[in-house]
mmCIF file of C-alpha atoms in Angstrom:
data_model
loop_
_atom_site.group_PDB
_atom_site.id
_atom_site.type_symbol
_atom_site.label_atom_id
_atom_site.label_comp_id
_atom_site.label_asym_id
_atom_site.label_seq_id
_atom_site.Cartn_x
_atom_site.Cartn_y
_atom_site.Cartn_z
ATOM 1 C CA UNK E 234 -0.052 0.084 0.043
ATOM 2 C CA UNK E 235 2.370 2.444 0.732
ATOM 3 C CA UNK E 236 4.632 1.579 -2.243
ATOM 4 C CA UNK E 237 1.316 2.522 -4.438
ATOM 5 C CA UNK E 238 0.860 5.596 -2.461
ATOM 6 C CA UNK E 239 4.660 6.612 -3.340
ATOM 7 C CA UNK E 240 4.376 5.925 -6.847
ATOM 8 C CA UNK E 241 1.101 7.962 -7.150
ATOM 9 C CA UNK E 242 2.905 10.784 -5.330
ATOM 10 C CA UNK E 243 5.910 10.945 -7.794
ATOM 11 C CA UNK E 244 3.222 10.883 -11.117
ATOM 12 C CA UNK E 245 1.983 14.082 -9.223
ATOM 13 C CA UNK E 246 5.351 15.694 -8.928
ATOM 14 C CA UNK E 247 6.279 15.007 -12.229
ATOM 15 C CA UNK E 248 2.660 16.781 -14.041
ATOM 16 C CA UNK E 249 3.336 19.505 -11.519
ATOM 17 C CA UNK E 250 6.741 19.763 -13.454
ATOM 18 C CA UNK E 251 5.480 19.472 -16.729
ATOM 19 C CA UNK E 252 2.563 21.948 -16.046
ATOM 20 C CA UNK E 253 5.503 24.386 -15.086
ATOM 21 C CA UNK E 254 7.602 24.174 -18.176
ATOM 22 C CA UNK E 255 4.769 24.426 -20.384
ATOM 23 C CA UNK E 256 3.450 27.386 -18.577
ATOM 24 C CA UNK E 257 7.182 29.162 -18.967
ATOM 25 C CA UNK E 258 6.782 28.301 -22.731
ATOM 26 C CA UNK E 259 3.867 30.121 -22.751
ATOM 27 C CA UNK E 260 4.620 33.117 -20.884
ATOM 28 C CA UNK E 261 2.391 36.393 -20.836
ATOM 29 C CA UNK E 262 2.767 39.654 -20.530
ATOM 30 C CA UNK E 263 1.477 43.364 -21.324
ATOM 31 C CA UNK E 264 2.668 46.185 -23.510
ATOM 32 C CA UNK E 265 0.709 49.468 -24.136
ATOM 33 C CA UNK E 266 -2.774 48.410 -24.545
ATOM 34 C CA UNK E 267 -2.296 44.410 -26.064
ATOM 35 C CA UNK E 268 -1.513 41.389 -24.062
ATOM 36 C CA UNK E 269 0.987 38.980 -25.616
ATOM 37 C CA UNK E 270 1.979 35.231 -25.233
ATOM 38 C CA UNK E 271 5.350 34.106 -26.120
ATOM 39 C CA UNK E 272 5.352 31.485 -28.902
ATOM 40 C CA UNK E 273 7.126 28.107 -29.238
ATOM 41 C CA UNK E 274 10.180 29.635 -31.024
ATOM 42 C CA UNK E 275 10.971 32.120 -27.979
ATOM 43 C CA UNK E 276 11.272 35.068 -30.135
ATOM 44 C CA UNK E 277 8.108 36.021 -31.547
ATOM 45 C CA UNK E 278 4.679 36.423 -30.095
ATOM 46 C CA UNK E 279 0.858 36.079 -30.446
ATOM 47 C CA UNK E 280 -2.106 39.291 -29.623
ATOM 48 C CA UNK E 281 -4.153 37.593 -27.177
ATOM 49 C CA UNK E 282 -6.506 40.517 -26.476
ATOM 50 C CA UNK E 283 -6.561 44.438 -25.330
ATOM 51 C CA UNK E 284 -6.481 45.797 -22.371
ATOM 52 C CA UNK E 285 -9.788 47.478 -22.681
ATOM 53 C CA UNK E 286 -11.171 44.067 -23.638
ATOM 54 C CA UNK E 287 -14.799 44.982 -25.326
ATOM 55 C CA UNK E 288 -14.308 48.376 -24.373
ATOM 56 C CA UNK E 289 -11.232 49.182 -26.702
ATOM 57 C CA UNK E 290 -12.060 51.858 -28.374
ATOM 58 C CA UNK E 291 -10.009 54.303 -31.096
ATOM 59 C CA UNK E 292 -7.812 53.824 -33.537
ATOM 60 C CA UNK E 293 -6.139 50.137 -33.754
ATOM 61 C CA UNK E 294 -2.367 49.855 -34.361
ATOM 62 C CA UNK E 295 -0.636 46.795 -33.979
ATOM 63 C CA UNK E 296 3.280 47.128 -34.013
ATOM 64 C CA UNK E 297 5.281 45.363 -35.758
ATOM 65 C CA UNK E 298 7.746 44.375 -32.174
ATOM 66 C CA UNK E 299 7.986 44.621 -28.841
ATOM 67 C CA UNK E 300 10.204 44.793 -25.760
ATOM 68 C CA UNK E 301 9.595 43.047 -22.636
ATOM 69 C CA UNK E 302 11.881 42.817 -19.844
ATOM 70 C CA UNK E 303 14.976 43.038 -21.969
ATOM 71 C CA UNK E 304 14.210 40.749 -24.537
ATOM 72 C CA UNK E 305 12.883 41.591 -28.068
ATOM 73 C CA UNK E 306 9.921 39.635 -30.107
ATOM 74 C CA UNK E 307 8.376 39.788 -33.655
ATOM 75 C CA UNK E 308 4.830 40.101 -33.559
ATOM 76 C CA UNK E 309 3.573 37.293 -35.910
ATOM 77 C CA UNK E 310 0.330 36.185 -35.093
ATOM 78 C CA UNK E 311 -3.329 38.143 -33.992
ATOM 79 C CA UNK E 312 -4.955 35.005 -31.959
ATOM 80 C CA UNK E 313 -7.944 33.821 -32.180
ATOM 81 C CA UNK E 314 -10.833 35.690 -30.828
ATOM 82 C CA UNK E 315 -8.176 38.191 -29.669
ATOM 83 C CA UNK E 316 -10.462 41.455 -30.679
ATOM 84 C CA UNK E 317 -13.654 40.222 -30.356
ATOM 85 C CA UNK E 318 -16.777 42.548 -29.790
ATOM 86 C CA UNK E 319 -14.163 45.578 -29.704
ATOM 87 C CA UNK E 320 -15.466 49.070 -30.148
ATOM 88 C CA UNK E 321 -12.478 50.234 -32.210
ATOM 89 C CA UNK E 322 -13.905 53.435 -33.721
ATOM 90 C CA UNK E 323 -11.131 53.999 -36.512
ATOM 91 C CA UNK E 324 -8.960 52.463 -38.764
ATOM 92 C CA UNK E 325 -7.113 48.953 -38.410
ATOM 93 C CA UNK E 326 -3.506 48.997 -39.545
ATOM 94 C CA UNK E 327 -1.696 45.591 -39.253
ATOM 95 C CA UNK E 328 2.162 45.322 -40.201
ATOM 96 C CA UNK E 329 3.917 43.251 -42.119
ATOM 97 C CA UNK E 330 5.359 41.054 -39.664
ATOM 98 C CA UNK E 331 1.898 38.995 -39.304
ATOM 99 C CA UNK E 332 1.496 35.899 -40.899
ATOM 100 C CA UNK E 333 -1.751 34.492 -39.036
ATOM 101 C CA UNK E 334 -5.079 35.943 -38.139
ATOM 102 C CA UNK E 335 -7.269 33.709 -35.784
ATOM 103 C CA UNK E 336 -10.212 32.510 -35.715
ATOM 104 C CA UNK E 337 -12.939 35.400 -34.599
ATOM 105 C CA UNK E 338 -9.996 37.793 -34.375
ATOM 106 C CA UNK E 339 -12.130 41.256 -35.048
ATOM 107 C CA UNK E 340 -15.162 39.247 -35.098
ATOM 108 C CA UNK E 341 -17.855 42.023 -34.557
ATOM 109 C CA UNK E 342 -15.464 44.932 -34.543
ATOM 110 C CA UNK E 343 -18.932 46.747 -36.217
ATOM 111 C CA UNK E 344 -17.107 50.539 -35.686
ATOM 112 C CA UNK E 345 -13.803 49.887 -38.280
ATOM 113 C CA UNK E 346 -13.486 52.382 -40.779
ATOM 114 C CA UNK E 347 -11.544 52.678 -44.217
ATOM 115 C CA UNK E 348 -10.106 50.258 -46.204
ATOM 116 C CA UNK E 349 -8.913 46.894 -45.245
ATOM 117 C CA UNK E 350 -5.536 45.963 -46.151
ATOM 118 C CA UNK E 351 -3.953 42.530 -45.390
ATOM 119 C CA UNK E 352 -0.320 42.925 -45.472
ATOM 120 C CA UNK E 353 1.231 40.453 -47.591
ATOM 121 C CA UNK E 354 3.434 38.764 -45.172
ATOM 122 C CA UNK E 355 -0.370 37.057 -44.263
ATOM 123 C CA UNK E 356 -0.508 33.263 -45.190
ATOM 124 C CA UNK E 357 -4.078 32.488 -43.594
ATOM 125 C CA UNK E 358 -7.216 34.257 -42.444
ATOM 126 C CA UNK E 359 -8.901 32.502 -39.891
ATOM 127 C CA UNK E 360 -12.922 31.395 -39.509
ATOM 128 C CA UNK E 361 -15.205 34.346 -38.846
ATOM 129 C CA UNK E 362 -12.119 36.611 -38.433
ATOM 130 C CA UNK E 363 -13.636 39.463 -39.576
ATOM 131 C CA UNK E 364 -17.181 38.258 -39.688
ATOM 132 C CA UNK E 365 -19.581 41.356 -39.125
ATOM 133 C CA UNK E 366 -17.418 43.705 -39.680
ATOM 134 C CA UNK E 367 -19.940 46.306 -41.350
ATOM 135 C CA UNK E 368 -18.112 49.475 -40.451
ATOM 136 C CA UNK E 369 -15.241 49.097 -43.183
ATOM 137 C CA UNK E 370 -16.261 52.013 -46.030
ATOM 138 C CA UNK E 371 -13.682 51.249 -48.335
ATOM 139 C CA UNK E 372 -11.746 48.264 -50.122
ATOM 140 C CA UNK E 373 -10.671 44.844 -49.002
ATOM 141 C CA UNK E 374 -7.135 44.063 -50.251
ATOM 142 C CA UNK E 375 -5.942 40.562 -50.053
ATOM 143 C CA UNK E 376 -2.264 39.834 -51.158
ATOM 144 C CA UNK E 377 -0.689 37.373 -52.932
ATOM 145 C CA UNK E 378 1.067 35.517 -49.922
ATOM 146 C CA UNK E 379 -2.631 34.438 -48.729
ATOM 147 C CA UNK E 380 -2.899 30.634 -49.318
ATOM 148 C CA UNK E 381 -6.037 30.246 -47.089
ATOM 149 C CA UNK E 382 -9.440 31.974 -46.045
ATOM 150 C CA UNK E 383 -11.775 30.388 -43.503
ATOM 151 C CA UNK E 384 -15.381 29.887 -43.439
ATOM 152 C CA UNK E 385 -17.594 33.048 -42.417
ATOM 153 C CA UNK E 386 -14.570 35.395 -42.906
ATOM 154 C CA UNK E 387 -15.864 38.154 -44.081
ATOM 155 C CA UNK E 388 -19.408 37.548 -43.792
ATOM 156 C CA UNK E 389 -21.419 40.911 -43.611
ATOM 157 C CA UNK E 390 -18.587 43.005 -44.740
ATOM 158 C CA UNK E 391 -21.308 44.771 -46.585
ATOM 159 C CA UNK E 392 -19.299 48.337 -45.961
ATOM 160 C CA UNK E 393 -17.301 46.941 -48.651
ATOM 161 C CA UNK E 394 -18.303 48.154 -52.030
ATOM 162 C CA UNK E 395 -15.335 47.833 -54.697
ATOM 163 C CA UNK E 396 -13.971 45.178 -56.180
ATOM 164 C CA UNK E 397 -13.032 41.263 -54.618
ATOM 165 C CA UNK E 398 -9.646 40.200 -56.176
ATOM 166 C CA UNK E 399 -8.608 36.626 -55.632
ATOM 167 C CA UNK E 400 -4.787 36.506 -56.027
ATOM 168 C CA UNK E 401 -3.611 33.465 -57.314
ATOM 169 C CA UNK E 402 -2.280 32.277 -54.224
ATOM 170 C CA UNK E 403 -5.007 31.798 -52.525
ATOM 171 C CA UNK E 404 -6.229 27.829 -52.885
ATOM 172 C CA UNK E 405 -8.807 27.289 -50.144
ATOM 173 C CA UNK E 406 -11.894 29.299 -49.325
ATOM 174 C CA UNK E 407 -14.547 27.802 -46.478
ATOM 175 C CA UNK E 408 -18.277 28.848 -47.719
ATOM 176 C CA UNK E 409 -20.072 31.872 -46.505
ATOM 177 C CA UNK E 410 -16.696 33.351 -46.788
ATOM 178 C CA UNK E 411 -18.033 36.580 -48.934
ATOM 179 C CA UNK E 412 -22.003 36.258 -47.797
ATOM 180 C CA UNK E 413 -23.607 39.198 -46.945
ATOM 181 C CA UNK E 414 -21.475 41.547 -49.041
ATOM 182 C CA UNK E 415 -21.747 44.631 -51.538
ATOM 183 C CA UNK E 416 -19.061 43.802 -54.065
ATOM 184 C CA UNK E 417 -19.102 45.611 -57.355
ATOM 185 C CA UNK E 418 -17.400 42.993 -58.780
ATOM 186 C CA UNK E 419 -15.160 40.123 -58.530
ATOM 187 C CA UNK E 420 -12.240 38.717 -60.439
ATOM 188 C CA UNK E 421 -9.723 35.897 -59.840
ATOM 189 C CA UNK E 422 -5.853 36.420 -60.865
ATOM 190 C CA UNK E 423 -5.571 34.337 -63.937
ATOM 191 C CA UNK E 424 -3.061 32.209 -62.879
ATOM 192 C CA UNK E 425 -4.929 30.777 -59.839
ATOM 193 C CA UNK E 426 -4.719 26.948 -60.441
ATOM 194 C CA UNK E 427 -7.898 26.327 -58.152
ATOM 195 C CA UNK E 428 -10.554 29.391 -59.040
ATOM 196 C CA UNK E 429 -11.207 31.547 -61.949
ATOM 197 C CA UNK E 430 -13.476 34.008 -62.826
ATOM 198 C CA UNK E 431 -13.820 32.752 -66.663
ATOM 199 C CA UNK E 432 -15.235 35.513 -69.064
ATOM 200 C CA UNK E 433 -15.260 38.451 -67.141
ATOM 201 C CA UNK E 434 -18.836 36.936 -64.806
ATOM 202 C CA UNK E 435 -17.718 38.803 -61.564
ATOM 203 C CA UNK E 436 -17.844 35.332 -59.700
ATOM 204 C CA UNK E 437 -15.436 32.794 -58.044
ATOM 205 C CA UNK E 438 -15.469 29.422 -59.634
ATOM 206 C CA UNK E 439 -13.833 26.199 -59.024
ATOM 207 C CA UNK E 440 -12.435 25.136 -62.034
ATOM 208 C CA UNK E 441 -12.519 21.842 -61.767
ATOM 209 C CA UNK E 442 -15.902 21.535 -60.842
ATOM 210 C CA UNK E 443 -17.695 24.506 -62.616
ATOM 211 C CA UNK E 444 -19.288 24.958 -59.427
ATOM 212 C CA UNK E 445 -19.766 28.992 -58.834
ATOM 213 C CA UNK E 446 -18.977 29.169 -55.103
ATOM 214 C CA UNK E 447 -19.389 33.571 -54.747
ATOM 215 C CA UNK E 448 -21.117 35.565 -56.661
ATOM 216 C CA UNK E 449 -22.051 39.564 -56.179
ATOM 217 C CA UNK E 450 -24.448 41.869 -57.465
ATOM 218 C CA UNK E 451 -23.363 41.986 -61.151
ATOM 219 C CA UNK E 452 -22.678 38.633 -61.533
ATOM 220 C CA UNK E 453 -23.274 37.070 -65.187
ATOM 221 C CA UNK E 454 -23.452 33.210 -64.274
ATOM 222 C CA UNK E 455 -21.549 31.500 -67.604
ATOM 223 C CA UNK E 456 -23.272 28.675 -69.357
ATOM 224 C CA UNK E 457 -20.326 26.575 -68.376
ATOM 225 C CA UNK E 458 -21.221 26.643 -64.596
ATOM 226 C CA UNK E 459 -23.097 23.202 -63.363
ATOM 227 C CA UNK E 460 -23.605 23.974 -59.713
ATOM 228 C CA UNK E 461 -24.260 26.946 -57.883
ATOM 229 C CA UNK E 462 -22.880 25.913 -54.850
ATOM 230 C CA UNK E 463 -24.022 26.552 -51.007
ATOM 231 C CA UNK E 464 -24.675 30.584 -49.676
ATOM 232 C CA UNK E 465 -22.627 31.111 -53.263
ATOM 233 C CA UNK E 466 -25.013 34.357 -53.174
ATOM 234 C CA UNK E 467 -26.538 34.777 -49.627
ATOM 235 C CA UNK E 468 -27.888 37.906 -48.603
ATOM 236 C CA UNK E 469 -25.965 39.466 -52.161
ATOM 237 C CA UNK E 470 -26.422 43.238 -51.507
ATOM 238 C CA UNK E 471 -27.787 44.852 -54.524
ATOM 239 C CA UNK E 472 -28.295 41.684 -56.727
ATOM 240 C CA UNK E 473 -31.722 42.655 -58.558
ATOM 241 C CA UNK E 474 -32.031 40.014 -61.780
ATOM 242 C CA UNK E 475 -30.517 36.747 -61.764
ATOM 243 C CA UNK E 476 -30.470 34.535 -65.204
ATOM 244 C CA UNK E 477 -29.215 30.701 -64.458
ATOM 245 C CA UNK E 478 -28.140 29.000 -67.513
ATOM 246 C CA UNK E 479 -29.661 25.958 -68.904
ATOM 247 C CA UNK E 480 -26.193 24.191 -68.026
ATOM 248 C CA UNK E 481 -26.811 24.185 -63.932
ATOM 249 C CA UNK E 482 -27.922 20.677 -62.696
ATOM 250 C CA UNK E 483 -28.148 21.945 -59.257
ATOM 251 C CA UNK E 484 -28.527 24.726 -56.863
ATOM 252 C CA UNK E 485 -27.462 24.485 -53.419
ATOM 253 C CA UNK E 486 -28.560 25.175 -50.135
ATOM 254 C CA UNK E 487 -28.980 28.654 -49.333
ATOM 255 C CA UNK E 488 -27.543 29.521 -52.535
ATOM 256 C CA UNK E 489 -29.927 32.892 -53.000
ATOM 257 C CA UNK E 490 -31.621 32.988 -49.463
ATOM 258 C CA UNK E 491 -31.912 36.631 -48.202
ATOM 259 C CA UNK E 492 -31.455 37.991 -51.241
ATOM 260 C CA UNK E 493 -34.220 40.701 -50.697
ATOM 261 C CA UNK E 494 -33.447 42.628 -54.239
ATOM 262 C CA UNK E 495 -34.352 39.912 -56.630
ATOM 263 C CA UNK E 496 -37.484 41.022 -58.704
ATOM 264 C CA UNK E 497 -39.150 39.665 -61.668
ATOM 265 C CA UNK E 498 -39.635 36.244 -62.988
ATOM 266 C CA UNK E 499 -37.790 33.373 -61.576
ATOM 267 C CA UNK E 500 -36.899 30.420 -64.045
ATOM 268 C CA UNK E 501 -35.098 27.346 -62.623
ATOM 269 C CA UNK E 502 -34.336 26.044 -66.495
ATOM 270 C CA UNK E 503 -34.794 22.188 -67.766
ATOM 271 C CA UNK E 504 -31.477 21.627 -66.563
ATOM 272 C CA UNK E 505 -31.745 21.809 -62.974
ATOM 273 C CA UNK E 506 -32.455 18.423 -61.213
ATOM 274 C CA UNK E 507 -32.430 19.077 -57.399
ATOM 275 C CA UNK E 508 -32.857 22.684 -55.252
ATOM 276 C CA UNK E 509 -30.951 22.867 -52.060
ATOM 277 C CA UNK E 510 -32.844 23.628 -48.723
ATOM 278 C CA UNK E 511 -33.176 26.994 -48.346
ATOM 279 C CA UNK E 512 -32.190 28.095 -51.993
ATOM 280 C CA UNK E 513 -34.413 31.338 -52.325
ATOM 281 C CA UNK E 514 -35.660 31.586 -48.674
ATOM 282 C CA UNK E 515 -36.835 35.464 -47.963
ATOM 283 C CA UNK E 516 -36.466 36.401 -51.430
ATOM 284 C CA UNK E 517 -39.416 38.087 -50.776
ATOM 285 C CA UNK E 518 -38.878 41.037 -53.770
ATOM 286 C CA UNK E 519 -39.686 38.128 -56.755
ATOM 287 C CA UNK E 520 -42.828 39.875 -58.251
ATOM 288 C CA UNK E 521 -43.898 37.956 -61.185
ATOM 289 C CA UNK E 522 -43.300 33.980 -62.313
ATOM 290 C CA UNK E 523 -41.898 30.838 -60.635
ATOM 291 C CA UNK E 524 -41.227 28.201 -63.012
ATOM 292 C CA UNK E 525 -39.573 25.376 -62.274
ATOM 293 C CA UNK E 526 -38.352 23.231 -65.156
ATOM 294 C CA UNK E 527 -39.217 19.517 -66.004
ATOM 295 C CA UNK E 528 -36.259 17.944 -64.734
ATOM 296 C CA UNK E 529 -36.330 19.037 -61.383
ATOM 297 C CA UNK E 530 -37.036 15.767 -58.826
ATOM 298 C CA UNK E 531 -36.041 17.378 -55.574
ATOM 299 C CA UNK E 532 -36.491 20.882 -53.170
ATOM 300 C CA UNK E 533 -34.910 21.273 -49.859
ATOM 301 C CA UNK E 534 -36.553 22.447 -46.915
ATOM 302 C CA UNK E 535 -37.523 26.441 -46.986
ATOM 303 C CA UNK E 536 -36.524 26.670 -50.532
ATOM 304 C CA UNK E 537 -39.077 29.195 -51.247
ATOM 305 C CA UNK E 538 -40.483 29.880 -48.037
ATOM 306 C CA UNK E 539 -41.544 33.619 -47.336
ATOM 307 C CA UNK E 540 -41.141 34.195 -51.061
ATOM 308 C CA UNK E 541 -44.327 35.884 -50.740
ATOM 309 C CA UNK E 542 -44.142 38.468 -53.906
ATOM 310 C CA UNK E 543 -44.808 36.114 -57.159
ATOM 311 C CA UNK E 544 -48.121 35.985 -58.422
ATOM 312 C CA UNK E 545 -47.509 33.429 -60.535
ATOM 313 C CA UNK E 546 -45.788 30.025 -59.976
ATOM 314 C CA UNK E 547 -45.642 27.000 -62.682
ATOM 315 C CA UNK E 548 -44.266 23.523 -62.726
ATOM 316 C CA UNK E 549 -43.142 21.691 -65.734
ATOM 317 C CA UNK E 550 -42.690 18.455 -63.780
ATOM 318 C CA UNK E 551 -45.332 15.989 -64.739
ATOM 319 C CA UNK E 552 -43.855 13.602 -62.124
ATOM 320 C CA UNK E 553 -44.526 16.465 -58.701
ATOM 321 C CA UNK E 554 -41.143 16.426 -57.512
ATOM 322 C CA UNK E 555 -39.909 15.330 -53.983
ATOM 323 C CA UNK E 556 -40.232 17.933 -51.604
ATOM 324 C CA UNK E 557 -37.616 17.298 -48.744
ATOM 325 C CA UNK E 558 -38.512 17.195 -45.018
ATOM 326 C CA UNK E 559 -35.783 17.388 -42.685
ATOM 327 C CA UNK E 560 -36.494 15.775 -39.392
ATOM 328 C CA UNK E 561 -38.889 17.591 -37.050
ATOM 329 C CA UNK E 562 -39.497 20.338 -39.952
ATOM 330 C CA UNK E 563 -42.760 18.775 -41.412
ATOM 331 C CA UNK E 564 -41.845 20.022 -45.320
ATOM 332 C CA UNK E 565 -41.944 23.681 -45.020
ATOM 333 C CA UNK E 566 -40.363 24.487 -48.577
ATOM 334 C CA UNK E 567 -43.533 27.310 -49.883
ATOM 335 C CA UNK E 568 -44.697 28.323 -46.421
ATOM 336 C CA UNK E 569 -45.720 32.014 -47.048
ATOM 337 C CA UNK E 570 -45.114 31.945 -50.665
ATOM 338 C CA UNK E 571 -47.103 33.943 -52.671
ATOM 339 C CA UNK E 572 -49.876 32.490 -54.174
ATOM 340 C CA UNK E 573 -52.022 29.530 -53.765
ATOM 341 C CA UNK E 574 -52.399 28.233 -57.398
ATOM 342 C CA UNK E 575 -50.054 26.149 -59.100
ATOM 343 C CA UNK E 576 -49.808 25.354 -62.852
ATOM 344 C CA UNK E 577 -48.285 21.999 -63.866
ATOM 345 C CA UNK E 578 -48.636 19.714 -67.058
ATOM 346 C CA UNK E 579 -51.791 18.643 -68.440
ATOM 347 C CA UNK E 580 -53.068 15.434 -67.037
ATOM 348 C CA UNK E 581 -50.898 16.090 -63.851
ATOM 349 C CA UNK E 582 -52.941 17.793 -61.346
ATOM 350 C CA UNK E 583 -54.224 14.870 -59.410
ATOM 351 C CA UNK E 584 -50.640 13.748 -59.078
ATOM 352 C CA UNK E 585 -49.931 17.118 -57.120
ATOM 353 C CA UNK E 586 -53.256 17.251 -55.587
ATOM 354 C CA UNK E 587 -52.229 13.587 -54.019
ATOM 355 C CA UNK E 588 -48.753 15.083 -52.925
ATOM 356 C CA UNK E 589 -46.956 17.259 -50.531
ATOM 357 C CA UNK E 590 -47.310 19.680 -53.126
ATOM 358 C CA UNK E 591 -51.195 19.793 -51.891
ATOM 359 C CA UNK E 592 -52.232 22.363 -48.574
ATOM 360 C CA UNK E 593 -55.958 22.824 -48.565
ATOM 361 C CA UNK E 594 -55.025 26.389 -46.340
ATOM 362 C CA UNK E 595 -52.326 27.782 -48.993
ATOM 363 C CA UNK E 596 -50.031 28.384 -46.135
ATOM 364 C CA UNK E 597 -47.406 25.914 -47.012
ATOM 365 C CA UNK E 598 -48.264 24.782 -50.728
ATOM 366 C CA UNK E 599 -50.813 25.370 -53.084
ATOM 367 C CA UNK E 600 -54.744 24.665 -53.326
ATOM 368 C CA UNK E 601 -55.704 25.009 -56.423
ATOM 369 C CA UNK E 602 -53.920 23.149 -59.395
ATOM 370 C CA UNK E 603 -54.348 24.477 -63.223
ATOM 371 C CA UNK E 604 -53.671 21.906 -66.291
ATOM 372 C CA UNK E 605 -51.888 23.583 -69.340
ATOM 373 C CA UNK E 606 -50.381 22.206 -72.384
ATOM 374 C CA UNK E 607 -46.540 22.848 -72.494
ATOM 375 C CA UNK E 608 -45.972 21.129 -75.622
ATOM 376 C CA UNK E 609 -43.192 23.398 -77.675
ATOM 377 C CA UNK E 610 -44.430 24.612 -80.916
ATOM 378 C CA UNK E 611 -42.114 25.486 -83.545
ATOM 379 C CA UNK E 612 -41.497 26.608 -86.825
ATOM 380 C CA UNK E 613 -38.360 27.991 -88.535
ATOM 381 C CA UNK E 614 -38.359 31.629 -86.916
ATOM 382 C CA UNK E 615 -39.757 30.645 -83.474
ATOM 383 C CA UNK E 616 -39.915 28.039 -80.664
ATOM 384 C CA UNK E 617 -42.722 28.468 -77.570
ATOM 385 C CA UNK E 618 -41.607 27.380 -74.480
ATOM 386 C CA UNK E 619 -45.189 27.253 -72.926
ATOM 387 C CA UNK E 620 -48.829 27.920 -74.046
ATOM 388 C CA UNK E 621 -51.585 27.727 -70.972
ATOM 389 C CA UNK E 622 -54.037 26.884 -70.249
ATOM 390 C CA UNK E 623 -54.970 24.745 -72.704
ATOM 391 C CA UNK E 624 -58.242 24.640 -73.373
ATOM 392 C CA UNK E 625 -59.204 27.595 -72.124
ATOM 393 C CA UNK E 626 -62.054 29.752 -71.956
ATOM 394 C CA UNK E 627 -60.519 32.934 -71.671
ATOM 395 C CA UNK E 628 -56.695 34.075 -71.269
ATOM 396 C CA UNK E 629 -54.329 32.373 -72.352
ATOM 397 C CA UNK E 630 -50.325 32.584 -71.465
ATOM 398 C CA UNK E 631 -47.603 32.195 -74.114
ATOM 399 C CA UNK E 632 -44.199 31.988 -73.244
ATOM 400 C CA UNK E 633 -41.600 32.206 -75.295
ATOM 401 C CA UNK E 634 -38.129 34.356 -76.919
ATOM 402 C CA UNK E 635 -38.629 37.116 -79.275
ATOM 403 C CA UNK E 636 -42.233 36.778 -79.979
ATOM 404 C CA UNK E 637 -42.751 38.355 -83.398
ATOM 405 C CA UNK E 638 -46.320 37.289 -83.753
ATOM 406 C CA UNK E 639 -48.788 34.954 -82.679
ATOM 407 C CA UNK E 640 -52.134 33.044 -84.513
ATOM 408 C CA UNK E 641 -54.246 31.100 -82.276
ATOM 409 C CA UNK E 642 -56.474 27.977 -83.595
ATOM 410 C CA UNK E 643 -59.715 26.891 -82.143
ATOM 411 C CA UNK E 644 -60.355 23.175 -81.834
ATOM 412 C CA UNK E 645 -62.569 23.770 -84.900
ATOM 413 C CA UNK E 646 -59.110 24.725 -87.049
ATOM 414 C CA UNK E 647 -60.432 28.494 -87.291
ATOM 415 C CA UNK E 648 -58.018 31.162 -86.426
ATOM 416 C CA UNK E 649 -59.359 33.467 -83.593
ATOM 417 C CA UNK E 650 -56.569 35.615 -82.967
ATOM 418 C CA UNK E 651 -53.841 37.282 -84.905
ATOM 419 C CA UNK E 652 -51.663 39.511 -83.489
#
């Protein structure tokens, strides 16, 4: 028994020594308004916080080096959450000695102003590093030294209105990196091996997968893009119209969510097969027709929730697309949609009526289904993409590009309208 107790005591003593050594390796000290921690190399430091904490104010100038107890240290890193919720009311100056900016380092520092210049010594920008720093009123400069930018890094920095330039060095972009921003344009260095902005599209496209990962208010989606990625346009400030080309086969979750400025019609082309959860969530300013292409097989939860401005809805799919339902959500794809009436292909009303598309109250779906004939009508000069309702006793809607003239014949073959 005494021998066992001795072993235990010895173990605790050794463990205490290890803790002491570790504490020595991570010496912390304060110089001026900033708290530092000595890095493992013993010659550089990381900024871990401000003396003022969340109450810190004024312009923030980070030094290149500091001296403490006769030793000089290079300031090489800004630690995780170092300035979280700081109330700085001026500019932010980051020196060329900094190589990494940690997760949430400046998150919620809402009152920074002016340009944000990342020095050409920085190689990584952490998750949420500048999230909700909406006070910046100038340009964002990302140097050619940066390799990775984490999730949410510049989320909600909507005061930055210039052109976002992605250098050739960036090979890793997290999702939601630039959501809720107002950049006027986007360019990617032609030498970048992972991303491109082909055809002057003002977007970031992953080259190997043809997935559009980030767009802005002036994006024109190229017809080589096959996927609109997760959060690609989420909260995009100033985006008023969007044209989805026939090359796109899937629209990712939250791809256009909270794009309040989108107006007019929305056409999901016949090439699209899946529409992700929340894809157009809260796009409440659409005030025209929603047309869902014939190849769509699945629409995720919340995809069109709160799209309250639509005045018409059309589904070209003969088989009602599956409406996704996350556990516990009860399939709220069309909750608070603008119209309770859906036009569907001729002979398909009963299929929609007996599916999750039907809601007798019209709160989360449709209670009226109108059948229409969508077969293409064409000649050498024009192709009609939709003619409905057919048959009709009143108004008929004809959708086509470049309509020059229209002739309508009754069931007896008699011409009843030309114009």
